[in-house]
Coordinates of C-alpha atoms in Angstrom, one line a residue:
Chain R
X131 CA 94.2 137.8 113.1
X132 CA 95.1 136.7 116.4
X133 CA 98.5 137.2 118.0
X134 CA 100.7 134.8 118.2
X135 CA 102.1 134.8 122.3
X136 CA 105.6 133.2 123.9
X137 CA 104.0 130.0 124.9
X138 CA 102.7 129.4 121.2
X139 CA 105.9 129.0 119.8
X140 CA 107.9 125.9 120.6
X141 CA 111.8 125.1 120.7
X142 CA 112.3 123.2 116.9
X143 CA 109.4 124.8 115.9
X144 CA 109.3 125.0 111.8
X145 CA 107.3 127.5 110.1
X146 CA 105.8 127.3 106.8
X147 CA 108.2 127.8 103.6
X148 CA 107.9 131.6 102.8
X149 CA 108.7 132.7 98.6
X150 CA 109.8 136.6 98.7
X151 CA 110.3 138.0 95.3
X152 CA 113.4 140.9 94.8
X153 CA 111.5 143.5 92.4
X154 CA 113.1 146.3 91.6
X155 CA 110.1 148.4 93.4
X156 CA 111.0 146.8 96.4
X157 CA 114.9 147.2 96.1
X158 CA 114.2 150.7 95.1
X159 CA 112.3 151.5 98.3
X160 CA 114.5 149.6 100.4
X161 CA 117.6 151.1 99.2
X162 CA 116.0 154.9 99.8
X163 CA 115.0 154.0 103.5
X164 CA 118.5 152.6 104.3
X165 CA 119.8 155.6 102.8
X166 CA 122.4 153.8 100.5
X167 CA 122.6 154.9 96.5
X168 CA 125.6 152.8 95.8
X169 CA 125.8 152.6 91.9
X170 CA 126.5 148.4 92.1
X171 CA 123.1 148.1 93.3
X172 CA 121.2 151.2 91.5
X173 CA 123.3 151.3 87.6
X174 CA 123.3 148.4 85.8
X175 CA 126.0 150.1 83.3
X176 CA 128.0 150.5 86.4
X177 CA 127.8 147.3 87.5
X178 CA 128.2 145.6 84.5
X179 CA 131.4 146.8 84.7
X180 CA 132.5 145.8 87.9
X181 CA 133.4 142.0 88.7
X182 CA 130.6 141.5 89.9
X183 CA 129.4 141.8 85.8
X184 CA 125.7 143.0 86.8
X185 CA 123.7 145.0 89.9
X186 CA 123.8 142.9 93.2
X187 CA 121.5 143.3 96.1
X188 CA 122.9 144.3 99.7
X189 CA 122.1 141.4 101.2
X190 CA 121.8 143.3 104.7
X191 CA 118.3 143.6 103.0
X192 CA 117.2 139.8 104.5
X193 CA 116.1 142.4 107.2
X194 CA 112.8 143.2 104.9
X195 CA 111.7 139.5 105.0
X196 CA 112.9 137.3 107.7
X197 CA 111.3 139.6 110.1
X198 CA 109.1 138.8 112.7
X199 CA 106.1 139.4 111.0
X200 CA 106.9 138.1 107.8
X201 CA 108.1 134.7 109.1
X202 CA 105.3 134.4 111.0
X203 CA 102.2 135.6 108.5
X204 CA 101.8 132.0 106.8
X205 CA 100.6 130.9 110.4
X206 CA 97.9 133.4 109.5
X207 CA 98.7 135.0 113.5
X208 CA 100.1 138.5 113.9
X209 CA 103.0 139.4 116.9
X210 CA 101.7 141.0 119.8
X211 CA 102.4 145.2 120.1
X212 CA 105.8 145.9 121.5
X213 CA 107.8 143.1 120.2
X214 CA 111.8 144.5 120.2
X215 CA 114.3 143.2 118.4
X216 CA 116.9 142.5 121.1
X217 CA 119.8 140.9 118.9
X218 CA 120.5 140.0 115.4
X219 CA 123.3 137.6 113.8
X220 CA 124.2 137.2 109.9
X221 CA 126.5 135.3 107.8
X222 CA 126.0 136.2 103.9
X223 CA 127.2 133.0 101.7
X224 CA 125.9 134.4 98.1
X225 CA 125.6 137.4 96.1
X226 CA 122.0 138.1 95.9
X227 CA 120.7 139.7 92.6
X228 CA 117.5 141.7 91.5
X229 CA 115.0 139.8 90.1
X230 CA 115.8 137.1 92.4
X231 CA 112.7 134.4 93.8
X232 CA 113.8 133.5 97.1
X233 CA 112.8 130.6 99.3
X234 CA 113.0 131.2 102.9
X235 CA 113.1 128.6 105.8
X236 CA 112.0 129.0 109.4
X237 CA 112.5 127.5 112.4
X238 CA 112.1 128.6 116.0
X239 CA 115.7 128.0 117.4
X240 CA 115.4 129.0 120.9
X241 CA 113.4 130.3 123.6
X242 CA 114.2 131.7 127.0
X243 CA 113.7 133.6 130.0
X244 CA 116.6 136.2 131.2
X245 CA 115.7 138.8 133.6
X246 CA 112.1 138.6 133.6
X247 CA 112.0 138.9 130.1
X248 CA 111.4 136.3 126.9
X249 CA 113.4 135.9 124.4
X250 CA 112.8 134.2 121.4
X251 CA 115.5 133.2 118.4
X252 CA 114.4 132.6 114.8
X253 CA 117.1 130.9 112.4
X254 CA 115.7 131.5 109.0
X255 CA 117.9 130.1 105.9
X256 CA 117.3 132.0 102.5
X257 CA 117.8 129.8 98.7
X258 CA 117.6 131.5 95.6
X259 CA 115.8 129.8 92.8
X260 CA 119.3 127.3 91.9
X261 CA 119.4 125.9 95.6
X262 CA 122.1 127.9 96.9
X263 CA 121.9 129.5 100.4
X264 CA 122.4 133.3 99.6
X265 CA 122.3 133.7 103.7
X266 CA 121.3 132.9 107.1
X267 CA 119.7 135.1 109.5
X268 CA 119.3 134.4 113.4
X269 CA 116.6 137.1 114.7
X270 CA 116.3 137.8 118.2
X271 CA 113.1 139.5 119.8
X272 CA 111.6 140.1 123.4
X273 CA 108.2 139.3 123.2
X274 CA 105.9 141.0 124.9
X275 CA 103.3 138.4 126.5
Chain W
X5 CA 137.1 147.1 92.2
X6 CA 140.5 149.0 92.9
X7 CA 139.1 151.2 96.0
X8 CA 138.1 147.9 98.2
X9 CA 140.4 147.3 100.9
X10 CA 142.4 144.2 100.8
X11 CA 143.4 141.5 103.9
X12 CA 146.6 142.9 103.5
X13 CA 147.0 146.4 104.0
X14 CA 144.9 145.7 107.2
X15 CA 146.3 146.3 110.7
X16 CA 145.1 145.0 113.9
X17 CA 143.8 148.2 115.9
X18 CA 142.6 150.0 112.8
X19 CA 139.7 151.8 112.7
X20 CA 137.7 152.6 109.8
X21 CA 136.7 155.4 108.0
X22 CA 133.3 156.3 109.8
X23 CA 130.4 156.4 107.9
X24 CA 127.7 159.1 109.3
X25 CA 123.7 159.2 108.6
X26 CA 121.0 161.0 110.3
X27 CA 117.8 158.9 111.2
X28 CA 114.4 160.4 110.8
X29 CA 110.7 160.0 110.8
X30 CA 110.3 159.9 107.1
X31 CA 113.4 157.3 106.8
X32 CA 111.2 155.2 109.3
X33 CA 108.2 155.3 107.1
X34 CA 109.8 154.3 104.5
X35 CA 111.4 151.4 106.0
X36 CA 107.9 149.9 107.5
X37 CA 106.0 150.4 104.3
X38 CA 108.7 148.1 102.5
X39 CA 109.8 146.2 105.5
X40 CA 107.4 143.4 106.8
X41 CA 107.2 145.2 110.1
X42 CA 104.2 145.9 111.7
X43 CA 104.8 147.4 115.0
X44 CA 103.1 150.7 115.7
X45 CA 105.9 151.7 117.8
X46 CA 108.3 152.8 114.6
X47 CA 105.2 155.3 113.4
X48 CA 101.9 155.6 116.2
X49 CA 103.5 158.3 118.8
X50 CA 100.1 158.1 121.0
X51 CA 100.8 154.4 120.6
X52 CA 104.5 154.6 121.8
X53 CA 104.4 157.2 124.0
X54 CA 102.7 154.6 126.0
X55 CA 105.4 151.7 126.1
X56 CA 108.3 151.7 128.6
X57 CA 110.3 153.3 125.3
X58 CA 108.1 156.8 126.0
X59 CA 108.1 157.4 122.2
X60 CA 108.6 156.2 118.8
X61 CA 111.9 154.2 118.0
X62 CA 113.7 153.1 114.8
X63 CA 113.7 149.6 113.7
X64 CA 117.0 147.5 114.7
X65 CA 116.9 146.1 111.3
X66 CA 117.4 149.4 109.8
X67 CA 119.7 150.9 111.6
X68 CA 122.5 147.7 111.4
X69 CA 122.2 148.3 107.7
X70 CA 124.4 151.1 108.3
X71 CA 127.3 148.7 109.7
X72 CA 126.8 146.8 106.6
X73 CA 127.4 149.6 104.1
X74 CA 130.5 150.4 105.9
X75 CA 131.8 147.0 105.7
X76 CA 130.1 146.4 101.9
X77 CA 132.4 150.2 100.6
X78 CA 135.6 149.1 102.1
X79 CA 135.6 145.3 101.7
X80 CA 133.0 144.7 98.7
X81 CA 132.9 140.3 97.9
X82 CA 134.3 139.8 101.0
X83 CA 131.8 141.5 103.0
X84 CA 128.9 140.0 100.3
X85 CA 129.8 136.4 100.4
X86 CA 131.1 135.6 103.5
X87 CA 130.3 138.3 105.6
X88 CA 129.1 138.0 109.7
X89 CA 127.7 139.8 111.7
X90 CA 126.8 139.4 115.6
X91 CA 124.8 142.4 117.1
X92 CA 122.8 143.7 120.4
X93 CA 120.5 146.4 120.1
X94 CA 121.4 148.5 123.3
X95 CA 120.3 151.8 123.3
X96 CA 117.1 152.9 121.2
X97 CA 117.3 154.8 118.5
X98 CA 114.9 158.1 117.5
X99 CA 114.0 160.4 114.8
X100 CA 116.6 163.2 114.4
X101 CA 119.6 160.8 115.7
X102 CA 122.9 161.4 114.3
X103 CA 124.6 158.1 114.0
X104 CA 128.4 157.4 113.2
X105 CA 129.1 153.4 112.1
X106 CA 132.2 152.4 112.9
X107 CA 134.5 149.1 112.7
X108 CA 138.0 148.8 114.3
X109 CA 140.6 145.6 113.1
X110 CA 140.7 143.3 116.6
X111 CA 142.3 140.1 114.5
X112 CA 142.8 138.5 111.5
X113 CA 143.1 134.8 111.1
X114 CA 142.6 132.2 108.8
X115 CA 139.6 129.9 108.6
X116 CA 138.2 127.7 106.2
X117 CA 140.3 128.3 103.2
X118 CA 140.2 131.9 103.5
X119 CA 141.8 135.1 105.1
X120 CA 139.4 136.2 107.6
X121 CA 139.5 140.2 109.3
X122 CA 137.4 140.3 112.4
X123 CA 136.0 143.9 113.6
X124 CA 134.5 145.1 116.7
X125 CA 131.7 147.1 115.4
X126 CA 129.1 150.1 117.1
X127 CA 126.7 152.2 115.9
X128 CA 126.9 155.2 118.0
X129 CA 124.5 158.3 118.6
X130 CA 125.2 162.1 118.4
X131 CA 125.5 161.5 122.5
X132 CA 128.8 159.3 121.7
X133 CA 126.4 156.4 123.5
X134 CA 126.6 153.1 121.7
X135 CA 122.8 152.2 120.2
X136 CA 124.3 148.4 118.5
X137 CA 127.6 146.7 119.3
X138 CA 129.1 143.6 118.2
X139 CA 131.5 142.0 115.7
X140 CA 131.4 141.6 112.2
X141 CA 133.7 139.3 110.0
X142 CA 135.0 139.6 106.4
X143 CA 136.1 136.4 104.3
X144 CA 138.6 136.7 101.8
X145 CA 139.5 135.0 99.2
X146 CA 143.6 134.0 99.1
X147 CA 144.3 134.8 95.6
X148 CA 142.5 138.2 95.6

């Protein structure tokens, strides 16, 4: 694949539609990395009898698909080595649940120079399958080149 | 759930309860084989020994979740559904880290139909250096 550099990506830029599915493989996995065995998201007996009548998903975990690379891969182009993630904004607007098929939207919202170094900032909006925004994340690397 | 925290009972100033976890190398492998994160320099040493970061660092995106299960244990809905959060990676994070999450109460106001408590947050090392900072919101609603 070939990388994807700062002068490829455009201010209003919008990437391909992305579908990310919630299994409970990946929820397991995620939810061992980040170190967090809170029962709402692990026991469904549990849950079930907390308000929120059923497991929910953190929904810190929009990290594991509106990164870089993810948001990027239906372009068919890969980031260049050494991409950091400089700064990172969330608002969470609906309880996200296993099982759920999420659509994910793109765009590239900004792009900068600051002291010799580039900056780019990706909005990506996330639907669940009924149309309702579960979150928006606003991702903020330095690209390399 | 009875032990969330309510708008109420907090006070500007407050700080609270830290929550503490230790990063390391196996942590990070698990995060990049289920995160869509390709960067060798979370898990190729020769690789990042090479970059102006002289060795392997954790991803940003896993570390913050830590701010986000302090704020998800003490505030629960208002934290899930309504929750911000404004952050700047600042200092890198490494295998074998000891990192404390913390939140302090700097206002509480109301906004768009609902009580709103806004924290300064920081994720800070076993150094007492900050690695994130920013602010983080929680929404609540008025007749909970």
């Amino acid at each position: 694949m070939k990388e994807i550099l700062y002068d490829d990506l455009i201010k209003g830029m919008q990437l391909p539609d992305m579908t990310y599915a919630l299994t409970d493989d990946v929820i397991d996995k995620y939810l061992e990395a980040i170190d967090d065995l809170n029962p709402l998201y692990l026991d469904e007996e549990y849950a079930k009898k907390t308000p929120f009548n059923g497991r929910i998903v953190p929904p810190i975990s929009m990290a594991i698909y509106s990164t870089v690379s993810s948001v990027i891969k239906p372009l068919k182009q890969k980031t260049p080595p050494g991409l950091i993630h400089a700064s990172q904004k969330f608002e969470f607007t609906g309880l996200v649940r296993p099982g759920d098929e999420l659509l994910i939207k793109t765009i590239v919202e900004d792009k900068y120079e600051k002291k010799g170094r580039k900056y780019v900032v990706f909005k990506s909006e996330v639907f669940n399958k009924d149309g309702q925004k579960i979150g928006t994340s606003w991702l903020s690397p330095i690209w390399p080149k | 759930m009875s032990s969330y925290r309510t708008f109420e009972e907090l006070n500007i100033g407050e700080e609270l309860t830290p929550l503490i976890k230790k990063m390391t190398q196996e942590k990070i492998n698990r995060y990049v084989s289920i995160a869509e994160d390709y960067n060798p320099i979370h898990t190729d040493e020769e690789f990042a020994k090479k970059t102006p970061f002289k060795g392997i660092i954790a991803p940003g995106y896993q570390t913050m979740a830590y701010i986000s299960e302090l704020l998800s244990r003490d505030f629960g809905n208002a934290w899930y559904v309504g929750g911000k959060l404004d952050i700047r990676m600042v200092k890198v994070v490494r295998p074998g880290d000891l990192l404390t999450a913390r939140a302090k109460v700097v206002d509480k106001k109301e906004e768009g139909g609902k009580n709103v408590a806004v924290f300064e947050v920081h994720l800070i090392n076993q150094n007492n250096e900050d690695v994130i900072i920013g602010t983080a919101e929680a929404a609540f609603n008025k007749n909970s």
